[in-house]
GROMACS .gro file of C-alpha atoms in nm:
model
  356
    1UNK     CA    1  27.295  -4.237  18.699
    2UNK     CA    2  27.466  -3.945  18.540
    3UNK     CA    3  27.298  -3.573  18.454
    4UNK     CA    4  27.258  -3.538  18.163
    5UNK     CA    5  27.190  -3.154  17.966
    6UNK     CA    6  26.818  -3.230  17.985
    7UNK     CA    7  26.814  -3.294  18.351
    8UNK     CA    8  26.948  -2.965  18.383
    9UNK     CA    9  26.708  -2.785  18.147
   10UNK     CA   10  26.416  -2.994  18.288
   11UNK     CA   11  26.527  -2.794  18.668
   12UNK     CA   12  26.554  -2.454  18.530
   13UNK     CA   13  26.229  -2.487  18.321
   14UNK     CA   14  26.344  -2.425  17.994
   15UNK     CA   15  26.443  -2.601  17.685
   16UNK     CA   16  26.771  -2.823  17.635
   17UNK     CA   17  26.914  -2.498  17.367
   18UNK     CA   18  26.851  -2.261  17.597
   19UNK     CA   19  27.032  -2.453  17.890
   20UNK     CA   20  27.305  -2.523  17.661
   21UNK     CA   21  27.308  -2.125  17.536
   22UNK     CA   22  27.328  -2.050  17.931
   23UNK     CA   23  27.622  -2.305  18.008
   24UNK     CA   24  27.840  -2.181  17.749
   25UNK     CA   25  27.749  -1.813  17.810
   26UNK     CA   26  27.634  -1.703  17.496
   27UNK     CA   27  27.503  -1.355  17.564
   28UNK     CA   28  27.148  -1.447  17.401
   29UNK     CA   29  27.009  -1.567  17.688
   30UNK     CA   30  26.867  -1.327  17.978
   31UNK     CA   31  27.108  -1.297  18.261
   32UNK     CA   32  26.775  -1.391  18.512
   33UNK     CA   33  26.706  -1.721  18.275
   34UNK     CA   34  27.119  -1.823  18.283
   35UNK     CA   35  27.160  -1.793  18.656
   36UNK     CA   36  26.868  -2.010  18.659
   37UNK     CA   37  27.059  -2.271  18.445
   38UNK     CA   38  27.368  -2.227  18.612
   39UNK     CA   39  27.166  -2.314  18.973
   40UNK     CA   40  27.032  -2.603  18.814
   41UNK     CA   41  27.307  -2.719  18.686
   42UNK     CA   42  27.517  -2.679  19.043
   43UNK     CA   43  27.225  -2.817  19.265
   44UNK     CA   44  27.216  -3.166  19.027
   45UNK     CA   45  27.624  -3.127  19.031
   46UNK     CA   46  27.649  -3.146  18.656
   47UNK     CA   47  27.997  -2.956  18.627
   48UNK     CA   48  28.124  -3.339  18.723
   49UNK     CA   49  27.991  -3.527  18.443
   50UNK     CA   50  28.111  -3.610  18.117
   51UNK     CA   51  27.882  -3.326  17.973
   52UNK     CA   52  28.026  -3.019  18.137
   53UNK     CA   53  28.387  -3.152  18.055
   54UNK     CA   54  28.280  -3.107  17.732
   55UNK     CA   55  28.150  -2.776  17.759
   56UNK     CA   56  28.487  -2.653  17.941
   57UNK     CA   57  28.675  -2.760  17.580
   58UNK     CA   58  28.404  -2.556  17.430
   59UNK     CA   59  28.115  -2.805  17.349
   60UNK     CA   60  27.751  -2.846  17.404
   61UNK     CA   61  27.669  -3.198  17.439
   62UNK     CA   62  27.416  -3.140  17.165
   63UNK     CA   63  27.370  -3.279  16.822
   64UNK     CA   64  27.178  -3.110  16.608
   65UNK     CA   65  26.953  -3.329  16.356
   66UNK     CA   66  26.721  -3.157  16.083
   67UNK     CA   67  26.470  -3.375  15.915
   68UNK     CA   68  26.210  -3.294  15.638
   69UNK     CA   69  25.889  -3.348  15.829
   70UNK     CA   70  25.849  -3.483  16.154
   71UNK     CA   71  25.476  -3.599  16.105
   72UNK     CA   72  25.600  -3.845  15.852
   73UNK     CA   73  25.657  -4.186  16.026
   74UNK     CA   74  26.036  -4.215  15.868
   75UNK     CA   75  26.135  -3.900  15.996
   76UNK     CA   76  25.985  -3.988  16.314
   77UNK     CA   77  26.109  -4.317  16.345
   78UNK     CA   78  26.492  -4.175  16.223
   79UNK     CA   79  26.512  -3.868  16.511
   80UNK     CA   80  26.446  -4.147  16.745
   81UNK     CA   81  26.700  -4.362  16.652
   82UNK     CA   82  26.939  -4.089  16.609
   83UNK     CA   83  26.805  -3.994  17.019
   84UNK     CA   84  26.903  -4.342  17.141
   85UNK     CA   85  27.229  -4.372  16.937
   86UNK     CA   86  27.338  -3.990  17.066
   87UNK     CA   87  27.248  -4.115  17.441
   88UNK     CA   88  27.451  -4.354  17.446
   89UNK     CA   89  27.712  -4.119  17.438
   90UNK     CA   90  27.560  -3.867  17.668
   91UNK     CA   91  27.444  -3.626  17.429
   92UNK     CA   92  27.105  -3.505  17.338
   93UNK     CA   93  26.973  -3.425  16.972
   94UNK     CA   94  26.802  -3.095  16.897
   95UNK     CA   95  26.595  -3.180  16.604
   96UNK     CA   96  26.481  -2.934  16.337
   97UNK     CA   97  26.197  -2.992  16.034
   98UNK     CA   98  26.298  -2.805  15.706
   99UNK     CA   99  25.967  -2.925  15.450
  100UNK     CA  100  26.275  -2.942  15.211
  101UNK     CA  101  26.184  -2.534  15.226
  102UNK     CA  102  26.512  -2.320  15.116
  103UNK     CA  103  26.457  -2.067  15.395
  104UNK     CA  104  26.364  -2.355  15.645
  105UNK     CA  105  26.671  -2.504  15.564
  106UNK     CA  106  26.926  -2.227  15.580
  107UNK     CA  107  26.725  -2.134  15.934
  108UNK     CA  108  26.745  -2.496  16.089
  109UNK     CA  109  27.182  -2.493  15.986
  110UNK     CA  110  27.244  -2.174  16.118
  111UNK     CA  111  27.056  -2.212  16.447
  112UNK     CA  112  27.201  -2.584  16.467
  113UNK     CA  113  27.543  -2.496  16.390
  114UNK     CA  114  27.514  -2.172  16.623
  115UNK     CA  115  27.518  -2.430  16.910
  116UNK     CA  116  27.484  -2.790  16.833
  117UNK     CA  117  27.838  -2.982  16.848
  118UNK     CA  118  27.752  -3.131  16.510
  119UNK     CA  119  27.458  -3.199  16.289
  120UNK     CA  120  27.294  -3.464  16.088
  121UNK     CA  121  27.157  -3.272  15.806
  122UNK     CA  122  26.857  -3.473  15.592
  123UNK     CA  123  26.941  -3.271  15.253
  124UNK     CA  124  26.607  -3.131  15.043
  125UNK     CA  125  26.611  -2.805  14.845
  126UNK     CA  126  27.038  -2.726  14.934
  127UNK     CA  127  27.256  -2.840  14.793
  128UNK     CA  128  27.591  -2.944  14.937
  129UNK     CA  129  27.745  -2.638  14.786
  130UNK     CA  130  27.517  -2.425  14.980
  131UNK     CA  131  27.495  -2.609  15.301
  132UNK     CA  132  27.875  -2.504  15.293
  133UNK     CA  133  27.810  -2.184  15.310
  134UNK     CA  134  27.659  -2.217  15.668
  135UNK     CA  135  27.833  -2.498  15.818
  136UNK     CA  136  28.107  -2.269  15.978
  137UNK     CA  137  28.282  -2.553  15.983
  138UNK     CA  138  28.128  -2.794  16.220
  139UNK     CA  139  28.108  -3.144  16.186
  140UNK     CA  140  27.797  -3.181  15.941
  141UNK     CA  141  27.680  -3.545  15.825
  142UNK     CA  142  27.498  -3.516  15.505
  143UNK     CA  143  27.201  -3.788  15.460
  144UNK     CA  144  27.092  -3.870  15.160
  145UNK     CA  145  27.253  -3.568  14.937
  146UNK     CA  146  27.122  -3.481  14.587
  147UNK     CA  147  27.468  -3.622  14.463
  148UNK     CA  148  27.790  -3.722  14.551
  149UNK     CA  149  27.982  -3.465  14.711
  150UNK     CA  150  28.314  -3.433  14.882
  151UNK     CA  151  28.230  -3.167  15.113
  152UNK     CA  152  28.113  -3.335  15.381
  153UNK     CA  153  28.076  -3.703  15.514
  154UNK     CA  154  27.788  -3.844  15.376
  155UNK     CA  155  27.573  -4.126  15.496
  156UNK     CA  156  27.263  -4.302  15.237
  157UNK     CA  157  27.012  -4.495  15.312
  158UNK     CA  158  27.023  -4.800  15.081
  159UNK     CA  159  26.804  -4.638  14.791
  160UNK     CA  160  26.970  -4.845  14.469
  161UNK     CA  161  26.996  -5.158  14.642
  162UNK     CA  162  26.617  -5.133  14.782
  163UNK     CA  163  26.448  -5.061  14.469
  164UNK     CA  164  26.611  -5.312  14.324
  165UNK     CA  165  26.476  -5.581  14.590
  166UNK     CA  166  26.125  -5.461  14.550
  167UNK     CA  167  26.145  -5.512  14.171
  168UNK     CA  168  26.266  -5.899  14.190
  169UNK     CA  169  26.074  -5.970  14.470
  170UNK     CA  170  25.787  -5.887  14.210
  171UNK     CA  171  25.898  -6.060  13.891
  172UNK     CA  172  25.912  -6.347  14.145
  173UNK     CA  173  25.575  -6.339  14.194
  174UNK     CA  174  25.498  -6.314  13.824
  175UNK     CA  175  25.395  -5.915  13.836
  176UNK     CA  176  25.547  -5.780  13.539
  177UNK     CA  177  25.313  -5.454  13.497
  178UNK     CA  178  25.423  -5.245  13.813
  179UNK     CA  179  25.301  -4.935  13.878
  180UNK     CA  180  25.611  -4.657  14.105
  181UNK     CA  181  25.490  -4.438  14.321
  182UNK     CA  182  25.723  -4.163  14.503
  183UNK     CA  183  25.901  -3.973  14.197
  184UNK     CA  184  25.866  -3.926  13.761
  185UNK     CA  185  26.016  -4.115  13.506
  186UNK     CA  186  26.430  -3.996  13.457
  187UNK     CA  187  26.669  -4.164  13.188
  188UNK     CA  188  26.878  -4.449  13.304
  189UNK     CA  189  27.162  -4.212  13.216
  190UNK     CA  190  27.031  -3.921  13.431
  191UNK     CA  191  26.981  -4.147  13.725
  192UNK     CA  192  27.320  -4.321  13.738
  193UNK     CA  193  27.454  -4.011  13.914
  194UNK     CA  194  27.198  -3.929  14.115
  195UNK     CA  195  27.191  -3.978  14.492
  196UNK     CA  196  26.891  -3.844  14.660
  197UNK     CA  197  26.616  -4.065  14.837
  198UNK     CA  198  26.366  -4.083  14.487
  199UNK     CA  199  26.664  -4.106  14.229
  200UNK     CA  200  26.863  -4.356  14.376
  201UNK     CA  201  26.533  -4.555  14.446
  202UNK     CA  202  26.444  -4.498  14.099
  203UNK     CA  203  26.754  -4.610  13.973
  204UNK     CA  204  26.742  -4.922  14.144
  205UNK     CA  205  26.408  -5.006  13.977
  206UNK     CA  206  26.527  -4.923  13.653
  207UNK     CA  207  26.785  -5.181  13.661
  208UNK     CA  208  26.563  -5.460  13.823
  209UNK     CA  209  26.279  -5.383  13.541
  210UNK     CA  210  26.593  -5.404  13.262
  211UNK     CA  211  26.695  -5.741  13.404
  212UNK     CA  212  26.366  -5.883  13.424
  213UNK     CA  213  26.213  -5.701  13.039
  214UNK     CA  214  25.970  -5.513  13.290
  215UNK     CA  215  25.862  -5.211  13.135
  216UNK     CA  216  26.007  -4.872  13.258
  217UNK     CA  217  25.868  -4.530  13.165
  218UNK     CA  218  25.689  -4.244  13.214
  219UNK     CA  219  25.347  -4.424  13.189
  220UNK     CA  220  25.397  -4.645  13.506
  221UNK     CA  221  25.575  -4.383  13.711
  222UNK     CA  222  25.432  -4.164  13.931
  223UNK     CA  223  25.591  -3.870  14.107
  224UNK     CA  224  25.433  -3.695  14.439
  225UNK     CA  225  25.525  -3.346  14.574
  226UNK     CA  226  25.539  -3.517  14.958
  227UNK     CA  227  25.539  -3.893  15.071
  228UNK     CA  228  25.234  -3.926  15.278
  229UNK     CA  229  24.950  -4.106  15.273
  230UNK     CA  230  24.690  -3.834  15.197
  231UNK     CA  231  24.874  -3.741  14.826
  232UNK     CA  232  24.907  -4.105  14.771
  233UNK     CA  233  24.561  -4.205  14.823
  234UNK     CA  234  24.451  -3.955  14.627
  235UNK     CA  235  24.674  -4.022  14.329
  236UNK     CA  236  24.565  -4.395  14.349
  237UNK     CA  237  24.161  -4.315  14.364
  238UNK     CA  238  24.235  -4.034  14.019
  239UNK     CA  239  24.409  -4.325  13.861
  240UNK     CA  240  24.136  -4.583  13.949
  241UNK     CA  241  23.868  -4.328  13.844
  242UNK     CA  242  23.970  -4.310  13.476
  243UNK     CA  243  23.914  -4.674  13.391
  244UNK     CA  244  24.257  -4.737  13.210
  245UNK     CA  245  24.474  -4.837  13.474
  246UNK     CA  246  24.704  -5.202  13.400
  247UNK     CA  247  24.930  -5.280  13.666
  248UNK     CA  248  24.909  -5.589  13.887
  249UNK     CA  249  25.141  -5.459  14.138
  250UNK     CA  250  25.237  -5.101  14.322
  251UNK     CA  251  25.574  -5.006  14.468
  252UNK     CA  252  25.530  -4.720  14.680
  253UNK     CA  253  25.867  -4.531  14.797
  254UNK     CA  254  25.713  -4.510  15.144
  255UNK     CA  255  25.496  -4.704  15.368
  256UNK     CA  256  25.277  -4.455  15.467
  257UNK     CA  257  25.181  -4.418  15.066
  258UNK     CA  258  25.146  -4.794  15.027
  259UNK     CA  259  24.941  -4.845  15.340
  260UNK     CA  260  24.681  -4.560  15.169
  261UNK     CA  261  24.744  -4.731  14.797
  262UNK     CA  262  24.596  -5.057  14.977
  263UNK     CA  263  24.312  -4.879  15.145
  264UNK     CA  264  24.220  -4.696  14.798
  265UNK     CA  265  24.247  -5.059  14.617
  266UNK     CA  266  24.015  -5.186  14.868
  267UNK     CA  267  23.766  -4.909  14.815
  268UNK     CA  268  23.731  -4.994  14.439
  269UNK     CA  269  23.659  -5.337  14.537
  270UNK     CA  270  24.042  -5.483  14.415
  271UNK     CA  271  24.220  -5.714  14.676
  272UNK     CA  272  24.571  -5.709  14.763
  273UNK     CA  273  24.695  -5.905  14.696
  274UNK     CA  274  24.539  -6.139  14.441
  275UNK     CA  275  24.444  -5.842  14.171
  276UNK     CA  276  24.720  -5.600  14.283
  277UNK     CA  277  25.058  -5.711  14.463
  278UNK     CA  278  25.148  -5.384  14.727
  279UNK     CA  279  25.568  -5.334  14.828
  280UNK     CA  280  25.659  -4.957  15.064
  281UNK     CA  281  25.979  -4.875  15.156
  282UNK     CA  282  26.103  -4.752  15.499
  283UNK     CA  283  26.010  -5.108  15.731
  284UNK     CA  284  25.775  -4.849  15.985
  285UNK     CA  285  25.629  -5.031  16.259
  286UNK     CA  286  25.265  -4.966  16.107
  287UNK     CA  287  25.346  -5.192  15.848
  288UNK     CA  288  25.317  -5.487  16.043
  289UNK     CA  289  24.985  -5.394  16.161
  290UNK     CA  290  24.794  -5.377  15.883
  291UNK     CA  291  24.505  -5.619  15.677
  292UNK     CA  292  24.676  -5.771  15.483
  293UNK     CA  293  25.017  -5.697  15.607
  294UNK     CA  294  25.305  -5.534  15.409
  295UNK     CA  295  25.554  -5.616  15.207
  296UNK     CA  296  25.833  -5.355  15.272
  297UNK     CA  297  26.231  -5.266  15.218
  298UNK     CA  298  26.273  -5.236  15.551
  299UNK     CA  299  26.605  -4.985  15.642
  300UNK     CA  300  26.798  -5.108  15.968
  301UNK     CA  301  26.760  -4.752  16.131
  302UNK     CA  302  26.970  -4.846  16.422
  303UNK     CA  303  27.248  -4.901  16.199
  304UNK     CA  304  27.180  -4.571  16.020
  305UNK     CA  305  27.204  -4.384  16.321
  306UNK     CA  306  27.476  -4.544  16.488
  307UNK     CA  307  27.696  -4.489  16.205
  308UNK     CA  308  27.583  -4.131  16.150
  309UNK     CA  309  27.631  -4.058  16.583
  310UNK     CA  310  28.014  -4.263  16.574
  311UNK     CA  311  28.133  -4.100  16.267
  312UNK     CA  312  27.991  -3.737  16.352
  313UNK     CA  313  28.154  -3.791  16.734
  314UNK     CA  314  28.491  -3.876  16.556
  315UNK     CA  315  28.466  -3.571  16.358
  316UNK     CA  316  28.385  -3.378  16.671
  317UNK     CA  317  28.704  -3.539  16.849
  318UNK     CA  318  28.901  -3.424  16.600
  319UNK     CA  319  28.839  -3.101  16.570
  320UNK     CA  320  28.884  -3.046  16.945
  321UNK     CA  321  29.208  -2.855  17.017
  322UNK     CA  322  29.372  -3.132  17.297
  323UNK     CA  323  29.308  -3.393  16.962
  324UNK     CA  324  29.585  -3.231  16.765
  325UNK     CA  325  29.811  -3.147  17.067
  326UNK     CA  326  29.985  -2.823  16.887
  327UNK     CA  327  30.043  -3.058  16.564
  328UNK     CA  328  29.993  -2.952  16.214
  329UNK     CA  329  29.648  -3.131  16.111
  330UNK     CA  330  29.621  -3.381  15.864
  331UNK     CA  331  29.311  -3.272  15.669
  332UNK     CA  332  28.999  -3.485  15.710
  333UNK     CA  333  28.920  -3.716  15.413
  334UNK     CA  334  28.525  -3.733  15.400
  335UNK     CA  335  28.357  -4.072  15.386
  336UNK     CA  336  28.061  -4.201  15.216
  337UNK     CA  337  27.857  -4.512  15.427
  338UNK     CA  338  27.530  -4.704  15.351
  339UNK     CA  339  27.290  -4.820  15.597
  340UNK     CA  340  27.136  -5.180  15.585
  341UNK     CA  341  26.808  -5.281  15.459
  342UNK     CA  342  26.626  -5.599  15.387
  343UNK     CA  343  26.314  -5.743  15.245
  344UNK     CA  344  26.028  -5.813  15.465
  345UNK     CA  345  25.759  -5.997  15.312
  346UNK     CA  346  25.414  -5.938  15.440
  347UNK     CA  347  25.029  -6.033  15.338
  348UNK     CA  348  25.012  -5.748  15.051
  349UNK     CA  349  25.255  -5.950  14.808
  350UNK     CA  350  25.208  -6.333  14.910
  351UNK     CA  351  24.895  -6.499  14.902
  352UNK     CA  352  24.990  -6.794  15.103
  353UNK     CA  353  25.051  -6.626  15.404
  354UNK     CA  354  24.673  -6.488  15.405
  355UNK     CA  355  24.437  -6.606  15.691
  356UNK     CA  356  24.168  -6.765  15.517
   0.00000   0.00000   0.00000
């Protein structure tokens, strides 16, 4: 079984950066703390392995990941699928949570790029423009960017295409009065060239409601600071309160706000889902857990990482001097990809599949 970066750091008692600061002698770390890394490292023979090969052509083994908040089950749920898709490579992931924070952000790139290999960046408050600015130009995937951009590879989860779903899967059922939770009403116009996480997901309901004559507006579309349960459940109870709600169903653009929405339905005595029809997004494990059980857009996060971990590792190859062999470089055109999703019905949207 080889050693792996964290064996190492696990020996010398300290954490997988540091190790990796020691082993590539960056003057940071304490000359007591990197002889301890560098004993480690010779008493578990690492300098053999795949790992310190890399680190003689000047690499880490390390990929850094920054996410917007790891208590939230999708960014939980995505640094561990980025872990297992990195591993099978032998390299570890250094994650990072920004709160979609400006500072946070520029913080988590420069400490990532100051000794990651390459980083999968979850965009929030930076732009791509900006995130240039710090990327010293290291492999960086972008996921989920504010908009297009040709500065960097980006990678999306499948925002257009799942709000879409959601929406049919509805006017299948006969709910034509849907209330959106994650984001505010945009024009179709301002959404068609948006790409983050709420406008693309917006977008794609837009369309589905224009296909199906489903009203689209302001008054059934809710936006929410941050995507957890506590703001959603909240939202739902002030909206319940005031006696002039009128929608038979609720797409939430996260699981852990539609799992609250049912719980606050409950609470004012309306079932899910024969008064109100419930759809998240995101496919968490939770999901499947609950009473009733939910409807979701579930995204295929092993096929989001895996194609984020192959096509950062390519870019890392090829920026590695032995790659180009002395000749002149062919500049790097970036690519765009799109994870998977799919529609997994639950309890919350169809009544047959209720225990009685």
């Amino acid at each position: 079984m080889s050693v792996t970066l964290a064996d190492v750091a696990r020996a010398a008692k300290v954490s997988t950066a540091t190790a990796s600061y020691a082993l590539r002698n960056n003057p940071q770390v304490k000359p007591a703390t990197a002889k301890r890394v560098l004993d480690a490292a010779k008493q578990l023979n690492y300098t053999g392995n795949i790992a310190a090969s890399s680190l003689r052509q000047g690499r880490s083994g390390v990929i850094g990941v920054a996410v917007h908040d790891l208590s939230l089950a999708f960014s939980g749920q995505l640094a561990s699928a980025l872990s297992d898709a990195a591993a099978k490579h032998n390299y570890q992931v250094f994650i990072q949570q920004t709160n979609q924070q400006g500072k946070r952000e520029t913080d988590a790139l420069k400490e990532l790029q100051l000794f990651c290999d390459g980083t999968v960046f979850f965009s929030g408050h930076l732009p791509p423009s900006a995130i240039k600015r710090f990327s010293k130009r290291k492999p960086m995937i972008l996921l989920d960017p504010r908009n297009h951009t040709n500065l960097f590879d980006t990678i999306f989860t499948p925002g257009r295409l799942g709000g879409k779903l959601a929406i049919d899967h509805l006017a299948s059922l006969g709910r034509t009065k849907p209330l959106i939770i994650g984001t505010n009403y945009a024009r179709p116009e301002v959404l068609s060239s948006r790409a983050d996480t709420s406008g693309s997901r917006l977008s794609g309901v837009q369309k589905a409601c224009s296909q199906h004559n489903i009203p689209f507006g302001p008054k059934n579309t809710l936006g929410l600071p941050n995507w957890n349960a506590a703001e959603a459940y909240q939202a739902v109870k002030k909206i319940l309160d005031a006696k002039t709600w009128d929608f038979d169903a609720v797409f939430c653009f996260a699981d852990e706000m539609a799992i609250a929405t049912m719980h606050a339905l409950r609470q004012y005595g309306l079932r899910v889902p024969q008064d109100v029809a419930v759809v998240g997004f995101d496919g968490i494990p939770a999901g499947t857990y609950t009473t009733p059980t939910l409807t979701t857009i579930a995204i295929d996060f092993q096929d989001l990482a895996e194609q984020s971990i192959d096509l950062l590792l390519q870019r890392i190859e090829e920026t590695t001097p032995e790659h180009h062999s002395g000749a002149e470089s062919t500049p790097l055109l970036p690519q765009s990809l799109m994870a998977h999703c799919a529609l997994r019905i639950g309890e919350s949207t169809s009544m047959e599949s209720q225990h009685s």
